[in-house]
CSV table of C-alpha atoms in Angstrom, one decimal:
chain,number,residue,atom,x,y,z
A,1,UNK,CA,-0.2,0.2,0.0
A,2,UNK,CA,1.5,3.3,-1.2
A,3,UNK,CA,0.6,6.3,1.1
A,4,UNK,CA,1.1,10.0,-0.3
A,5,UNK,CA,3.1,11.9,2.2
A,6,UNK,CA,1.1,15.9,1.5
A,7,UNK,CA,2.0,18.9,3.5
A,8,UNK,CA,4.1,22.3,3.7
A,9,UNK,CA,6.8,19.5,4.5
A,10,UNK,CA,8.0,20.6,0.9
A,11,UNK,CA,8.9,24.3,1.7
A,12,UNK,CA,11.2,23.1,4.7
A,13,UNK,CA,15.2,23.1,4.2
A,14,UNK,CA,16.4,21.0,1.1
A,15,UNK,CA,12.6,20.5,0.2
A,16,UNK,CA,11.7,18.6,3.2
A,17,UNK,CA,14.3,15.8,2.7
A,18,UNK,CA,14.8,14.8,6.3
A,19,UNK,CA,11.4,14.9,7.2
A,20,UNK,CA,10.3,13.0,4.0
A,21,UNK,CA,13.3,10.2,4.9
A,22,UNK,CA,11.8,9.9,8.6
A,23,UNK,CA,8.4,9.6,7.2
A,24,UNK,CA,9.1,6.9,4.8
A,25,UNK,CA,11.1,4.8,7.6
A,26,UNK,CA,8.0,5.3,9.6
A,27,UNK,CA,5.8,4.0,6.8
A,28,UNK,CA,8.1,1.1,6.1
A,29,UNK,CA,7.6,0.0,9.8
A,30,UNK,CA,3.9,-0.3,9.1
A,31,UNK,CA,4.7,-2.4,6.0
A,32,UNK,CA,3.8,0.7,3.7
A,33,UNK,CA,5.5,2.9,1.2
A,34,UNK,CA,5.5,6.1,1.5
A,35,UNK,CA,5.6,8.4,-1.6
A,36,UNK,CA,7.0,12.3,-1.1
A,37,UNK,CA,5.7,15.0,-3.6
A,38,UNK,CA,9.3,15.5,-4.1
A,39,UNK,CA,10.0,12.0,-5.7
A,40,UNK,CA,11.1,11.2,-8.9
A,41,UNK,CA,13.3,13.0,-11.6
A,42,UNK,CA,11.9,16.4,-12.3
A,43,UNK,CA,14.2,18.7,-14.1
A,44,UNK,CA,12.3,22.0,-14.5
A,45,UNK,CA,15.6,24.4,-15.6
A,46,UNK,CA,15.1,26.1,-18.5
A,47,UNK,CA,11.5,26.5,-18.1
A,48,UNK,CA,9.6,29.8,-17.2
A,49,UNK,CA,8.6,30.1,-13.7
A,50,UNK,CA,4.6,29.4,-14.7
A,51,UNK,CA,5.6,26.1,-16.6
A,52,UNK,CA,7.9,25.0,-13.4
A,53,UNK,CA,4.5,25.3,-11.5
A,54,UNK,CA,2.5,23.5,-14.0
A,55,UNK,CA,5.4,20.5,-14.3
A,56,UNK,CA,5.4,20.0,-10.3
A,57,UNK,CA,1.6,20.2,-10.6
A,58,UNK,CA,1.5,17.4,-13.0
A,59,UNK,CA,4.1,15.3,-10.9
A,60,UNK,CA,2.3,15.8,-7.9
A,61,UNK,CA,-0.9,14.5,-9.3
A,62,UNK,CA,1.1,11.7,-10.7
A,63,UNK,CA,2.1,10.7,-7.6
A,64,UNK,CA,-1.5,11.0,-5.9
A,65,UNK,CA,-2.9,8.6,-8.7
A,66,UNK,CA,-0.4,5.7,-7.6
A,67,UNK,CA,-1.3,6.0,-4.0
A,68,UNK,CA,-4.0,4.6,-2.2
A,69,UNK,CA,-4.4,6.8,0.8
A,70,UNK,CA,-2.7,10.1,2.0
A,71,UNK,CA,-1.4,11.4,5.0
A,72,UNK,CA,-1.9,15.4,5.2
A,73,UNK,CA,0.0,17.6,7.4
A,74,UNK,CA,-2.8,19.8,8.6
A,75,UNK,CA,-0.9,22.1,10.8
A,76,UNK,CA,-2.0,25.9,9.8
A,77,UNK,CA,0.6,27.4,7.6
A,78,UNK,CA,0.6,31.3,7.1
A,79,UNK,CA,-2.7,31.8,8.5
A,80,UNK,CA,-5.0,30.3,10.5
A,81,UNK,CA,-5.6,27.6,7.9
A,82,UNK,CA,-3.6,24.5,6.7
A,83,UNK,CA,-1.6,24.7,3.5
A,84,UNK,CA,-3.9,25.3,0.7
A,85,UNK,CA,-2.4,23.3,-1.7
A,86,UNK,CA,-2.5,20.4,0.4
A,87,UNK,CA,-6.0,21.2,0.9
A,88,UNK,CA,-6.6,20.7,-2.5
A,89,UNK,CA,-4.7,17.3,-2.7
A,90,UNK,CA,-7.2,16.0,0.3
A,91,UNK,CA,-10.2,17.0,-2.1
A,92,UNK,CA,-8.6,15.1,-5.0
A,93,UNK,CA,-7.9,11.9,-3.0
A,94,UNK,CA,-11.2,12.2,-1.6
A,95,UNK,CA,-12.9,12.3,-5.3
A,96,UNK,CA,-10.7,9.3,-5.9
A,97,UNK,CA,-12.0,7.1,-3.9
A,98,UNK,CA,-8.5,7.0,-1.5
A,99,UNK,CA,-8.2,7.1,2.3
A,100,UNK,CA,-8.1,10.4,3.6
A,101,UNK,CA,-5.8,11.0,6.9
A,102,UNK,CA,-4.6,14.0,8.4
A,103,UNK,CA,-3.0,15.3,11.5
A,104,UNK,CA,-2.4,18.8,12.9
A,105,UNK,CA,0.2,19.8,15.4
A,106,UNK,CA,-1.8,23.1,16.4
A,107,UNK,CA,-4.5,21.2,18.2
A,108,UNK,CA,-7.0,24.2,18.7
A,109,UNK,CA,-10.0,24.2,16.4
A,110,UNK,CA,-10.5,26.2,13.2
A,111,UNK,CA,-13.3,28.4,15.0
A,112,UNK,CA,-10.5,29.4,17.7
A,113,UNK,CA,-8.1,30.4,15.6
A,114,UNK,CA,-10.4,32.5,13.8
A,115,UNK,CA,-12.0,34.3,16.9
A,116,UNK,CA,-8.4,35.1,17.6
A,117,UNK,CA,-7.6,36.2,14.0
A,118,UNK,CA,-10.2,38.8,14.4
A,119,UNK,CA,-9.8,39.8,18.1
A,120,UNK,CA,-6.5,40.5,17.4
A,121,UNK,CA,-7.1,42.3,14.7
A,122,UNK,CA,-4.6,40.2,12.3
A,123,UNK,CA,-6.9,40.5,9.8
A,124,UNK,CA,-6.5,44.3,9.0
A,125,UNK,CA,-2.8,43.7,7.2
A,126,UNK,CA,-4.1,40.9,5.5
A,127,UNK,CA,-7.5,40.5,4.6
A,128,UNK,CA,-9.4,43.7,6.2
A,129,UNK,CA,-12.2,42.9,3.8
A,130,UNK,CA,-13.4,39.8,5.7
A,131,UNK,CA,-14.2,41.3,8.8
A,132,UNK,CA,-17.5,40.0,9.9
A,133,UNK,CA,-17.9,37.0,7.7
A,134,UNK,CA,-19.4,33.9,9.6
A,135,UNK,CA,-17.1,31.6,11.3
A,136,UNK,CA,-17.9,27.9,11.4
A,137,UNK,CA,-18.1,26.4,14.7
A,138,UNK,CA,-18.1,22.8,14.1
A,139,UNK,CA,-15.3,21.6,16.6
A,140,UNK,CA,-13.1,20.8,13.6
A,141,UNK,CA,-9.3,21.1,13.0
A,142,UNK,CA,-9.8,23.1,9.9
A,143,UNK,CA,-12.5,23.7,7.2
A,144,UNK,CA,-15.3,21.5,7.8
A,145,UNK,CA,-14.2,19.8,3.7
A,146,UNK,CA,-10.9,18.5,5.1
A,147,UNK,CA,-12.1,17.4,8.4
A,148,UNK,CA,-15.3,16.0,6.4
A,149,UNK,CA,-13.5,14.2,3.8
A,150,UNK,CA,-11.1,11.8,6.6
A,151,UNK,CA,-14.4,11.2,8.7
A,152,UNK,CA,-16.0,10.1,5.5
A,153,UNK,CA,-12.7,7.8,5.1
A,154,UNK,CA,-13.5,6.3,8.6
A,155,UNK,CA,-10.5,8.3,10.3
A,156,UNK,CA,-10.3,11.2,12.7
A,157,UNK,CA,-7.8,13.8,12.0
A,158,UNK,CA,-5.2,13.8,15.0
A,159,UNK,CA,-4.6,17.1,16.5
A,160,UNK,CA,-1.5,17.1,18.6
A,161,UNK,CA,-0.1,19.2,21.1
A,162,UNK,CA,3.8,19.5,20.4
A,163,UNK,CA,6.9,21.9,21.5
A,164,UNK,CA,6.8,25.0,20.5
A,165,UNK,CA,8.9,25.6,17.3
A,166,UNK,CA,8.5,22.0,16.4
A,167,UNK,CA,4.8,22.3,14.9
A,168,UNK,CA,6.0,21.9,11.1
A,169,UNK,CA,8.4,18.8,12.0
A,170,UNK,CA,7.0,17.0,15.0
A,171,UNK,CA,6.0,13.3,13.7
A,172,UNK,CA,4.0,11.9,16.7
A,173,UNK,CA,0.7,13.0,14.9
A,174,UNK,CA,1.9,11.4,11.8
A,175,UNK,CA,2.5,8.3,13.4
A,176,UNK,CA,-1.0,8.1,14.9
A,177,UNK,CA,-2.3,8.3,11.3
A,178,UNK,CA,-0.3,5.3,10.6
A,179,UNK,CA,-1.7,3.6,13.7
A,180,UNK,CA,-5.0,4.2,12.4
A,181,UNK,CA,-4.6,3.0,9.0
A,182,UNK,CA,-2.9,-0.1,10.0
A,183,UNK,CA,-5.8,-0.8,12.6
A,184,UNK,CA,-8.7,-0.9,10.1
A,185,UNK,CA,-6.8,-3.1,7.1
B,1,UNK,CA,-24.5,22.7,-18.1
B,2,UNK,CA,-24.1,22.8,-14.2
B,3,UNK,CA,-21.4,25.0,-12.6
B,4,UNK,CA,-20.8,25.0,-9.2
B,5,UNK,CA,-20.0,28.2,-7.3
B,6,UNK,CA,-17.6,27.7,-5.0
B,7,UNK,CA,-16.2,30.3,-2.7
B,8,UNK,CA,-15.7,31.9,0.9
B,9,UNK,CA,-19.1,33.4,-0.2
B,10,UNK,CA,-20.9,31.1,1.9
B,11,UNK,CA,-19.5,32.8,4.9
B,12,UNK,CA,-21.2,36.3,3.9
B,13,UNK,CA,-24.4,37.4,5.2
B,14,UNK,CA,-27.2,35.2,5.2
B,15,UNK,CA,-24.5,32.6,3.8
B,16,UNK,CA,-23.9,34.7,0.8
B,17,UNK,CA,-27.7,34.6,-0.8
B,18,UNK,CA,-27.2,37.8,-2.5
B,19,UNK,CA,-24.1,37.2,-3.9
B,20,UNK,CA,-25.2,33.7,-4.9
B,21,UNK,CA,-28.7,34.9,-6.7
B,22,UNK,CA,-26.2,37.2,-8.9
B,23,UNK,CA,-23.8,34.6,-9.7
B,24,UNK,CA,-26.7,32.4,-10.8
B,25,UNK,CA,-28.1,35.3,-12.8
B,26,UNK,CA,-25.0,36.0,-14.7
B,27,UNK,CA,-24.6,32.1,-15.4
B,28,UNK,CA,-28.4,32.1,-16.8
B,29,UNK,CA,-26.9,34.8,-19.2
B,30,UNK,CA,-24.3,32.4,-20.6
B,31,UNK,CA,-27.0,29.4,-20.6
B,32,UNK,CA,-25.5,27.6,-17.7
B,33,UNK,CA,-27.0,26.8,-14.3
B,34,UNK,CA,-25.2,28.0,-11.3
B,35,UNK,CA,-25.4,25.4,-8.3
B,36,UNK,CA,-24.4,27.0,-4.8
B,37,UNK,CA,-23.4,25.1,-1.9
B,38,UNK,CA,-26.2,26.3,0.1
B,39,UNK,CA,-28.9,24.8,-2.3
B,40,UNK,CA,-31.3,22.5,-1.1
B,41,UNK,CA,-33.1,21.9,2.3
B,42,UNK,CA,-30.7,20.8,4.6
B,43,UNK,CA,-31.5,20.3,8.1
B,44,UNK,CA,-28.8,19.8,10.6
B,45,UNK,CA,-30.9,21.3,13.7
B,46,UNK,CA,-30.8,18.9,16.3
B,47,UNK,CA,-27.4,17.6,15.4
B,48,UNK,CA,-24.0,18.5,17.7
B,49,UNK,CA,-21.8,20.9,16.2
B,50,UNK,CA,-19.2,17.9,14.4
B,51,UNK,CA,-22.4,16.3,13.0
B,52,UNK,CA,-23.1,19.7,11.6
B,53,UNK,CA,-19.9,19.9,9.8
B,54,UNK,CA,-20.2,16.6,8.3
B,55,UNK,CA,-23.7,17.1,6.9
B,56,UNK,CA,-22.9,19.7,5.0
B,57,UNK,CA,-19.8,18.2,3.7
B,58,UNK,CA,-22.3,15.4,2.4
B,59,UNK,CA,-24.4,18.0,1.0
B,60,UNK,CA,-21.4,19.9,-0.9
B,61,UNK,CA,-20.0,16.7,-2.5
B,62,UNK,CA,-23.4,15.7,-3.8
B,63,UNK,CA,-23.8,19.2,-5.2
B,64,UNK,CA,-20.1,18.8,-6.7
B,65,UNK,CA,-21.1,15.6,-8.3
B,66,UNK,CA,-23.7,16.7,-10.5
B,67,UNK,CA,-22.0,19.5,-11.9
B,68,UNK,CA,-19.7,20.0,-14.9
B,69,UNK,CA,-17.5,22.5,-13.6
B,70,UNK,CA,-16.7,25.3,-11.1
B,71,UNK,CA,-15.6,28.6,-10.8
B,72,UNK,CA,-14.0,29.1,-7.5
B,73,UNK,CA,-13.7,32.6,-5.7
B,74,UNK,CA,-9.9,32.3,-5.2
B,75,UNK,CA,-9.6,36.0,-3.3
B,76,UNK,CA,-7.5,35.3,-0.3
B,77,UNK,CA,-9.4,34.7,2.7
B,78,UNK,CA,-8.1,35.0,6.2
B,79,UNK,CA,-4.5,34.7,5.5
B,80,UNK,CA,-2.6,35.1,2.1
B,81,UNK,CA,-4.1,32.1,0.7
B,82,UNK,CA,-7.6,31.3,-0.5
B,83,UNK,CA,-10.2,29.8,1.2
B,84,UNK,CA,-8.8,25.7,2.4
B,85,UNK,CA,-12.1,24.6,1.9
B,86,UNK,CA,-12.5,25.9,-1.5
B,87,UNK,CA,-9.1,24.7,-2.4
B,88,UNK,CA,-10.4,21.1,-1.4
B,89,UNK,CA,-13.2,21.6,-3.9
B,90,UNK,CA,-10.5,22.8,-6.6
B,91,UNK,CA,-8.6,19.5,-5.7
B,92,UNK,CA,-12.1,17.5,-5.6
B,93,UNK,CA,-13.4,18.6,-9.0
B,94,UNK,CA,-10.3,18.1,-10.9
B,95,UNK,CA,-9.9,14.4,-9.4
B,96,UNK,CA,-13.5,14.0,-11.1
B,97,UNK,CA,-12.3,15.3,-14.5
B,98,UNK,CA,-14.5,18.4,-14.0
B,99,UNK,CA,-13.7,21.6,-15.7
B,100,UNK,CA,-12.0,23.8,-13.2
B,101,UNK,CA,-12.2,27.8,-13.4
B,102,UNK,CA,-11.1,30.5,-10.6
B,103,UNK,CA,-10.9,34.1,-10.1
B,104,UNK,CA,-9.2,36.2,-7.7
B,105,UNK,CA,-10.2,40.0,-6.8
B,106,UNK,CA,-6.4,40.3,-5.6
B,107,UNK,CA,-3.9,40.5,-8.2
B,108,UNK,CA,-0.8,39.9,-6.8
B,109,UNK,CA,1.1,36.9,-7.1
B,110,UNK,CA,1.3,34.4,-3.8
B,111,UNK,CA,4.8,34.8,-3.8
B,112,UNK,CA,4.5,38.7,-2.9
B,113,UNK,CA,1.7,38.0,-0.9
B,114,UNK,CA,4.1,35.4,1.3
B,115,UNK,CA,7.0,38.0,1.4
B,116,UNK,CA,4.9,40.6,2.8
B,117,UNK,CA,3.6,38.0,5.4
B,118,UNK,CA,7.5,37.7,6.4
B,119,UNK,CA,8.6,40.9,5.8
B,120,UNK,CA,5.7,42.4,7.8
B,121,UNK,CA,6.2,39.8,10.4
B,122,UNK,CA,2.5,39.2,10.5
B,123,UNK,CA,3.8,35.6,11.0
B,124,UNK,CA,4.6,36.0,14.2
B,125,UNK,CA,1.4,35.9,15.8
B,126,UNK,CA,-0.1,33.1,13.5
B,127,UNK,CA,2.7,30.3,12.3
B,128,UNK,CA,6.1,31.7,14.0
B,129,UNK,CA,6.8,28.3,13.3
B,130,UNK,CA,7.1,28.9,9.8
B,131,UNK,CA,9.3,31.6,9.6
B,132,UNK,CA,12.3,30.4,7.1
B,133,UNK,CA,10.2,28.2,4.8
B,134,UNK,CA,10.7,28.6,1.2
B,135,UNK,CA,8.1,30.4,-0.9
B,136,UNK,CA,7.1,29.1,-4.5
B,137,UNK,CA,7.7,32.0,-6.9
B,138,UNK,CA,5.5,30.6,-9.7
B,139,UNK,CA,4.0,33.6,-10.5
B,140,UNK,CA,1.2,32.1,-9.8
B,141,UNK,CA,-2.3,33.7,-8.1
B,142,UNK,CA,-2.2,30.8,-5.2
B,143,UNK,CA,-0.2,27.7,-4.5
B,144,UNK,CA,0.6,25.8,-7.7
B,145,UNK,CA,-1.8,22.9,-7.1
B,146,UNK,CA,-4.7,25.4,-7.6
B,147,UNK,CA,-3.3,27.2,-10.7
B,148,UNK,CA,-2.2,24.2,-11.8
B,149,UNK,CA,-5.4,22.7,-12.1
B,150,UNK,CA,-6.9,25.8,-13.7
B,151,UNK,CA,-4.2,25.6,-16.3
B,152,UNK,CA,-4.5,21.7,-16.9
B,153,UNK,CA,-8.4,22.7,-17.4
B,154,UNK,CA,-7.3,24.8,-20.4
B,155,UNK,CA,-8.3,27.9,-18.7
B,156,UNK,CA,-6.6,31.0,-16.7
B,157,UNK,CA,-7.1,32.3,-13.3
B,158,UNK,CA,-8.5,35.4,-13.7
B,159,UNK,CA,-7.0,38.3,-11.3
B,160,UNK,CA,-8.8,41.4,-10.8
B,161,UNK,CA,-8.0,44.4,-8.9
B,162,UNK,CA,-11.3,45.8,-7.4
B,163,UNK,CA,-12.3,48.4,-5.2
B,164,UNK,CA,-11.4,48.3,-1.9
B,165,UNK,CA,-13.8,46.6,0.3
B,166,UNK,CA,-15.4,44.8,-2.5
B,167,UNK,CA,-13.2,41.9,-2.8
B,168,UNK,CA,-15.0,39.3,-1.4
B,169,UNK,CA,-18.1,40.4,-3.6
B,170,UNK,CA,-17.1,42.0,-6.9
B,171,UNK,CA,-18.3,39.5,-9.8
B,172,UNK,CA,-16.5,41.0,-12.8
B,173,UNK,CA,-13.6,38.2,-12.3
B,174,UNK,CA,-16.7,35.6,-12.2
B,175,UNK,CA,-17.9,36.8,-15.5
B,176,UNK,CA,-14.9,36.7,-16.8
B,177,UNK,CA,-14.4,32.9,-15.9
B,178,UNK,CA,-18.1,32.4,-17.5
B,179,UNK,CA,-16.3,34.1,-20.7
B,180,UNK,CA,-13.8,31.5,-20.9
B,181,UNK,CA,-16.1,28.6,-20.5
B,182,UNK,CA,-18.2,29.8,-23.0
B,183,UNK,CA,-15.6,30.5,-25.6
B,184,UNK,CA,-14.4,26.7,-25.3
B,185,UNK,CA,-18.0,25.3,-25.3
């Protein structure tokens, strides 16, 4: 069984090489094969920036198509929500009928983070125009589409508290997803 | 042809009733039927918050399944990226082989917004732990997965500058998507 390793991990040092190696090792412990977005030999040199992005898109789609499941790093990234590219990938895998799992290393609910965003006036510099919009309060880790997809797959989003500064790299939540998957198979 | 009207519009007053009515009217002008996430009679009263979210998820998935295309409001929402739930829906529609279109009423590239996020120190209160992560620079409106999906569908993300305060409600970009779709069919 192949598991797509989705998350903003790709934006870490060396495109997340260290963390993807650690995730693959954990996958192997459970008898799975981890597939990272960075796998394969993608040469984008000589391409214009937009075309580079298009090539990476096609490569990621190819990786997802060969996987049977995904474990998404849903930790908030550059805002109060998870990385939007990872959210896209959760939707892609859900539509393809693959198992969708995810973990967040920031345990608060989406509603709590959204309320802090407005009460702290943080929206003023980012999207002042969203002031007054309704905050969904479903006691979920992020927007209901992602939490709903994990639930529809028969799993639960893992919400973990980790040491400060370790939010993007701590792997306990990732391993808890592996255990959920292993228990069901 | 049915078009799914995706976006944070659902968080506007009365769940976006006014804007969805306007979008449906525009769709009809081009011979299309707009389907809003709020369509149908979903009764979530009496359900626990999490189960309400799960019901709305199922309803949205049902709406997407009957649509042939989507037009996503990709305007940044509560951060520098678009609404994560809408990103999920773009991935869902891409995997289902539907036409994926989108518009943003904030024309800057994702890279420009991410740079301002860090240089303005805005990450400190939101996700200080993401400091130093790589910023993708593909001259795209948002993360490459969403821009890549629109491109793979044969369309272009519409990036429009609108009057201040109108970012979540201006419809010129939406109509430009309708024109793109109409031209190709």
